[in-house]
Tab-separated table of C-alpha atoms in Angstrom:
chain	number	residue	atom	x	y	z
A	3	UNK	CA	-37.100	34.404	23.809
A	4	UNK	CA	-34.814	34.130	26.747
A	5	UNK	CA	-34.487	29.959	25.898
A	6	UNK	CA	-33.920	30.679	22.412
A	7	UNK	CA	-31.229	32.981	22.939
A	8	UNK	CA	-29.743	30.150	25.073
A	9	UNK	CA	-30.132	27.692	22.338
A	10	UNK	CA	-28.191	29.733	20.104
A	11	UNK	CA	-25.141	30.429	22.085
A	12	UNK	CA	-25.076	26.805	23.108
A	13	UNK	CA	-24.259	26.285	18.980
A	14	UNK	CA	-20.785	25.337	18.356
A	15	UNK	CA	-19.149	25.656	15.091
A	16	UNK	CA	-16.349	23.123	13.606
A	17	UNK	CA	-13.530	25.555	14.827
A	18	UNK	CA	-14.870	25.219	18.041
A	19	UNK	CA	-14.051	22.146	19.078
A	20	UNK	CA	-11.181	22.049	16.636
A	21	UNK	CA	-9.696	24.862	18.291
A	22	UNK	CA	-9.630	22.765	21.695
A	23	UNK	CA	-7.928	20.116	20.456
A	24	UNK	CA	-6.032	21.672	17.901
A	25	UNK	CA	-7.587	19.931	14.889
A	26	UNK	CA	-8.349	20.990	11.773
A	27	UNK	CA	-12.323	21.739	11.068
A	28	UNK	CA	-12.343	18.880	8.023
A	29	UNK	CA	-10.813	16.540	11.468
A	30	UNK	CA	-13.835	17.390	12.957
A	31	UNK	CA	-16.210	16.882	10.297
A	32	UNK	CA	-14.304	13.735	9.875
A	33	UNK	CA	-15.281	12.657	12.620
A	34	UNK	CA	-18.803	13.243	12.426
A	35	UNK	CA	-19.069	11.368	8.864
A	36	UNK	CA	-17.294	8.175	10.735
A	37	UNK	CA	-19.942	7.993	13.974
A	38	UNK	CA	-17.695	9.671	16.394
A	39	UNK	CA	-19.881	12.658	16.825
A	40	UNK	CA	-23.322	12.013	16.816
A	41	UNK	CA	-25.009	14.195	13.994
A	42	UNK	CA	-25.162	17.848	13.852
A	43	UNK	CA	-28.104	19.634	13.415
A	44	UNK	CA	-27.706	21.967	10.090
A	45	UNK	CA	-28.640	25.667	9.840
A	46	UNK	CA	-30.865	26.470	6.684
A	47	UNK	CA	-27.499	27.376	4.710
A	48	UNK	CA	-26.448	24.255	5.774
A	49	UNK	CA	-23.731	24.983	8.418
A	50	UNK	CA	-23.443	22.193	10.927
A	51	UNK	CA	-24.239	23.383	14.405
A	52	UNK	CA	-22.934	21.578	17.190
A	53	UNK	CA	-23.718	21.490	20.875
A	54	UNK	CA	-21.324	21.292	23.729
A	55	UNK	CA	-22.477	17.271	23.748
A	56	UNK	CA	-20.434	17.046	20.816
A	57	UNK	CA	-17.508	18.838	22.295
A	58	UNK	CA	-17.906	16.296	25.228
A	59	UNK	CA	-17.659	13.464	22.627
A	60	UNK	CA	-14.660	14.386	21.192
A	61	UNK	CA	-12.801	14.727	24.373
A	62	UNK	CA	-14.520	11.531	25.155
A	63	UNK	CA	-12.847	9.960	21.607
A	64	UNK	CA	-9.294	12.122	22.125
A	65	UNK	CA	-9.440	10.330	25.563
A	66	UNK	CA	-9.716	7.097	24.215
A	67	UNK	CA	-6.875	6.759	21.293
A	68	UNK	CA	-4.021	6.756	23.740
A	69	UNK	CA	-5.564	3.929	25.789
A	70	UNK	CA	-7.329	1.369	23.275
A	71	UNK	CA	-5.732	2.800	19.587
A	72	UNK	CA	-7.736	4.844	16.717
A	73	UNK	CA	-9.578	1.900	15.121
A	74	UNK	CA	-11.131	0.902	18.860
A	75	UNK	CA	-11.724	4.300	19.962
A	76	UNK	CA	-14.077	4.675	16.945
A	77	UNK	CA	-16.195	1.275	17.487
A	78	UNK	CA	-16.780	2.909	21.000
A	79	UNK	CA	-18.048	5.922	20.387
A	80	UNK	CA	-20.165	4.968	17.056
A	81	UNK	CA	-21.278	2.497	19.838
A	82	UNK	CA	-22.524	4.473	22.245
A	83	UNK	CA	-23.930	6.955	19.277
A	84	UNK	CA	-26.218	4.267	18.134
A	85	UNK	CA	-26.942	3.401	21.381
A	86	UNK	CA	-25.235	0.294	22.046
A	87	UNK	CA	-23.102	0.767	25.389
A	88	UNK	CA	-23.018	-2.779	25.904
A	89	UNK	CA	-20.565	-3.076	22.564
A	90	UNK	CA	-18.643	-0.111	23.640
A	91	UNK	CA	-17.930	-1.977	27.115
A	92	UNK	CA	-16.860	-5.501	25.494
A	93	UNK	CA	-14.232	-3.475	23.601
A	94	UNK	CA	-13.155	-1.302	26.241
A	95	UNK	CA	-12.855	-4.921	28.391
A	96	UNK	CA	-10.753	-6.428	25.643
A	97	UNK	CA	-8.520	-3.733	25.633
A	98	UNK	CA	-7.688	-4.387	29.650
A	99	UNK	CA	-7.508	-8.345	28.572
A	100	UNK	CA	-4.715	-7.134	26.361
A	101	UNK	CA	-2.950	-5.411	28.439
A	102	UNK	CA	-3.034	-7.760	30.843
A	103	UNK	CA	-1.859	-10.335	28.332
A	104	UNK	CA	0.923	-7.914	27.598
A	105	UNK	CA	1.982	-7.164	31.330
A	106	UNK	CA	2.366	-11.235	31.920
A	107	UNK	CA	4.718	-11.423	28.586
A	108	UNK	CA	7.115	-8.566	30.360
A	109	UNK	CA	7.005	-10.135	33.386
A	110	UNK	CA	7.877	-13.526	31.662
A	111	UNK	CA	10.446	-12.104	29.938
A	112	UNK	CA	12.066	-10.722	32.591
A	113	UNK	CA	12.146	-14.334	34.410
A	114	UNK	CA	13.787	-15.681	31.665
A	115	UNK	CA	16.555	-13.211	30.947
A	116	UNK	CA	16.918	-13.811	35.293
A	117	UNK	CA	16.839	-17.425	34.895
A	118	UNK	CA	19.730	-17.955	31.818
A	119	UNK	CA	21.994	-17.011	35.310
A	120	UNK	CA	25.287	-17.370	34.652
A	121	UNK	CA	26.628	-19.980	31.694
A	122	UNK	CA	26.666	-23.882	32.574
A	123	UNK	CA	29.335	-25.796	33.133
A	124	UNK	CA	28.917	-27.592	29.354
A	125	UNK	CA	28.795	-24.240	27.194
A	126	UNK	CA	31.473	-23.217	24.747
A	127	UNK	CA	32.921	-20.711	27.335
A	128	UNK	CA	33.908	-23.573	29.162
A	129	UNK	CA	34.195	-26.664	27.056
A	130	UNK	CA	36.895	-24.170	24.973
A	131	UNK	CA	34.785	-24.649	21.879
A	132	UNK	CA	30.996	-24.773	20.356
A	133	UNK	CA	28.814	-27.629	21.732
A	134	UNK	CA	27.303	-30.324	19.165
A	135	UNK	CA	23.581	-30.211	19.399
A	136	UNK	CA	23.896	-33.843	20.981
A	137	UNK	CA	25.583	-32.184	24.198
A	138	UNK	CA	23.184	-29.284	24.069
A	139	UNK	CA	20.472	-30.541	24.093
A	140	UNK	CA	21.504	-32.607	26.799
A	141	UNK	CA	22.325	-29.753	28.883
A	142	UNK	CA	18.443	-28.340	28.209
A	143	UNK	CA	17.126	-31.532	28.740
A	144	UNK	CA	15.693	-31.585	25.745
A	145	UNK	CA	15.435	-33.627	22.527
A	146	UNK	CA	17.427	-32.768	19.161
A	147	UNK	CA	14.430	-32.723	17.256
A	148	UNK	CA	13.421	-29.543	19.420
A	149	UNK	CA	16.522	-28.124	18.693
A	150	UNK	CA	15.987	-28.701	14.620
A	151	UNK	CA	12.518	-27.326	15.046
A	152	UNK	CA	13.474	-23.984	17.092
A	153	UNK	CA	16.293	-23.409	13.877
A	154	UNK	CA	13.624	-24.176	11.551
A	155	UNK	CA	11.432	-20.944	13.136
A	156	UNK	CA	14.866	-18.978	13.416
A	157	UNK	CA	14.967	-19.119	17.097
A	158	UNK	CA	18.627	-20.491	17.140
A	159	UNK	CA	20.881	-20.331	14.156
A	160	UNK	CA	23.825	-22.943	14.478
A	161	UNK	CA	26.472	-22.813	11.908
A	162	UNK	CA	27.708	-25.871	9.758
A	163	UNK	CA	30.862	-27.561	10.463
A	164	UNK	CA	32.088	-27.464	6.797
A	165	UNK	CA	34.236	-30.773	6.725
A	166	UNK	CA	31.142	-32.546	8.495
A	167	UNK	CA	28.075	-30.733	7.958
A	168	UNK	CA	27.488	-31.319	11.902
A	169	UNK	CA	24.751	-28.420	13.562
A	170	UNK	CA	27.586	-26.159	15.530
A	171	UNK	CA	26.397	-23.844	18.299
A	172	UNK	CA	28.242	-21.163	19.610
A	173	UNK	CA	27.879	-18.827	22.833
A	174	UNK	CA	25.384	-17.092	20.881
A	175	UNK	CA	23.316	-19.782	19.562
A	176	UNK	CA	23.340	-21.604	22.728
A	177	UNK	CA	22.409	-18.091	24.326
A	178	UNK	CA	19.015	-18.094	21.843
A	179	UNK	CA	18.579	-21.688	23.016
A	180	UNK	CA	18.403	-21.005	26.620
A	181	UNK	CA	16.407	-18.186	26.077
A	182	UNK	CA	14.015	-19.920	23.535
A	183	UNK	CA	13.969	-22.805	26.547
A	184	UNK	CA	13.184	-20.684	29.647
A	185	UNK	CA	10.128	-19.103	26.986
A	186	UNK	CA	8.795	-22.191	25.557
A	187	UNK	CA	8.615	-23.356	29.854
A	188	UNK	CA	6.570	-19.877	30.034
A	189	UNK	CA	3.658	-21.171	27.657
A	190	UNK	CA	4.684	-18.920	25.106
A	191	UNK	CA	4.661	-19.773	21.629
A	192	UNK	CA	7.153	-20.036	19.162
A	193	UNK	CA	5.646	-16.743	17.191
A	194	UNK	CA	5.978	-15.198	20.002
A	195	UNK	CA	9.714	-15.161	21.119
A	196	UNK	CA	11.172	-14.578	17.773
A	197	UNK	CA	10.927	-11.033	18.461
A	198	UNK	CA	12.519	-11.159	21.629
A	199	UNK	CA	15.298	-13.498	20.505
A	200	UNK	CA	15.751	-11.279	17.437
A	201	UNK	CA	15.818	-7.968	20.136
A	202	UNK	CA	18.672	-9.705	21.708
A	203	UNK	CA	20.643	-10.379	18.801
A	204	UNK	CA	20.784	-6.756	18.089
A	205	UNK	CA	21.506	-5.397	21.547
A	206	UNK	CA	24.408	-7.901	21.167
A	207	UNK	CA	23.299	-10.272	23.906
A	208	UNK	CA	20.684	-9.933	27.053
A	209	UNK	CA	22.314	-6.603	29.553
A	210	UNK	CA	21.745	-4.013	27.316
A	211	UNK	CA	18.104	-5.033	27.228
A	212	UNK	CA	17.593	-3.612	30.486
A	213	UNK	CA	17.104	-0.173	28.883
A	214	UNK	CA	14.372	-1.483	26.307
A	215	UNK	CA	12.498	-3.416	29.413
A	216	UNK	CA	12.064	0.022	31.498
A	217	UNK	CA	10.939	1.614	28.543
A	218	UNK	CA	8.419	-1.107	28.034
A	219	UNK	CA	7.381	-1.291	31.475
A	220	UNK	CA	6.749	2.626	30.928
A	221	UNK	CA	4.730	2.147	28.068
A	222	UNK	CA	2.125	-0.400	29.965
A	223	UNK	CA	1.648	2.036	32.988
A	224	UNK	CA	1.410	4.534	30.534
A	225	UNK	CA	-1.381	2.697	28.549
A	226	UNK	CA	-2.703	1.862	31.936
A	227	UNK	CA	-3.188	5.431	33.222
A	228	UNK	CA	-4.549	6.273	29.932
A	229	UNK	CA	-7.995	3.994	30.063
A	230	UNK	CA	-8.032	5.766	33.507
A	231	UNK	CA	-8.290	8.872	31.623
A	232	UNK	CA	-10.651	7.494	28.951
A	233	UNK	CA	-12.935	6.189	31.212
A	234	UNK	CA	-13.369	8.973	33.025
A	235	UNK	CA	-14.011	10.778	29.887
A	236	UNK	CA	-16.404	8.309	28.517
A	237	UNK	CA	-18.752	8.277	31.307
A	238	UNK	CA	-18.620	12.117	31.449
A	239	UNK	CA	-20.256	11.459	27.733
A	240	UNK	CA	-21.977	8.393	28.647
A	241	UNK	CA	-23.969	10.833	31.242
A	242	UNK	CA	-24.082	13.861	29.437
A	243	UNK	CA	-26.308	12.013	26.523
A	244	UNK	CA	-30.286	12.060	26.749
């Protein structure tokens, strides 16, 4: 009698571990339905009856979202619920690939914005008008074409010289180039620095990015800290399962 009555006040309702978390009890149940939870056992009225296992898997799942997203928090528990740990660790390891991935594009970035330096001697600042893309691309040691092809993706955006339809660059455009340059030397591709260039343009040229790079240097170690946190969590489930 003694292990019954322990049985029983091991049973968790749905506003137990909603309560927790702060969840609603049709989160919880939601859960449950999408392999989160393992299964609850049901009274004979039909009541789910969960165990503090399944409170342990929830923290477990909470832990996860801020570290690896909703969508991959779910593949790893419904992984480990139907007993598959070895998926649950090849997403868990992509995760880290991508936020390695993610800590060498910062860190790229950042060399580029320090390498643009100060302007050239052959920029419009200094030739006392826009540059041709003849003498810029010269001064990148690059070829026109490249030029034509970066405008093409919207990485630079020269104006037309209305009486000759000539490309014209001004301190902006050849800003973009430079930028686009010091990138492209980086390995990155061309999908990949239109949203920086484009971040640029609207902080009105490269200092007042400083602000966005701390905050996105806060968000890595942030992410970072978090799969700390949901790994610890997981293996607390991970040996808390029969």
């Amino acid at each position: 009698m003694g292990k019954k009555l322990q049985t029983e006040e091991r049973r968790l309702r749905p506003v137990d571990l909603a309560r927790e978390h702060g969840l609603s009890t049709q989160a919880v149940r939601n859960y449950e339905e999408a392999g989160v939870l393992p299964p609850a056992a049901r009274s004979p009225h039909g009541y789910r009856a969960y165990t503090p296992l399944h409170a342990t898997a929830l923290r477990a799942f909470l832990a996860l979202v801020p570290a690896h997203g909703h969508r991959t928090a779910t593949a790893v528990l419904r992984a480990v619920n139907e007993d598959v740990p070895e998926e649950a660790f090849r997403l868990i390891d992509g995760s880290h690939v991508q936020l390695l991935e993610d800590r060498r594009t910062l860190d790229a970035v950042e060399r580029a914005l320090r390498d643009l330096g100060p302007l050239p001697a052959d920029t419009p600042d200094t030739l006392g008008g826009p540059l041709l893309i003849g003498p810029l691309a010269h001064s990148l040691g690059l070829r026109p074409a490249t030029l034509r092809t970066w405008e093409r993706a919207g990485l630079v955006r020269p104006r037309r010289d209305p009486a000759t339809g000539y490309r014209v660059y001004d301190a902006e455009a050849v800003r973009d180039a430079r930028l686009t340059h010091q990138l492209r030397r980086g390995g990155h591709l061309l999908e990949q620095i239109a949203p920086l260039v484009e971040q640029v343009r609207a902080a009105g040229g490269t200092a007042p990015l400083e602000a966005a790079l701390r905050d996105w240097h806060a968000r890595l170690a942030a992410r970072g800290r978090a799969m700390l946190a949901g790994a610890a969590a997981l293996d607390a489930y991970l040996r808390a399962r029969p």
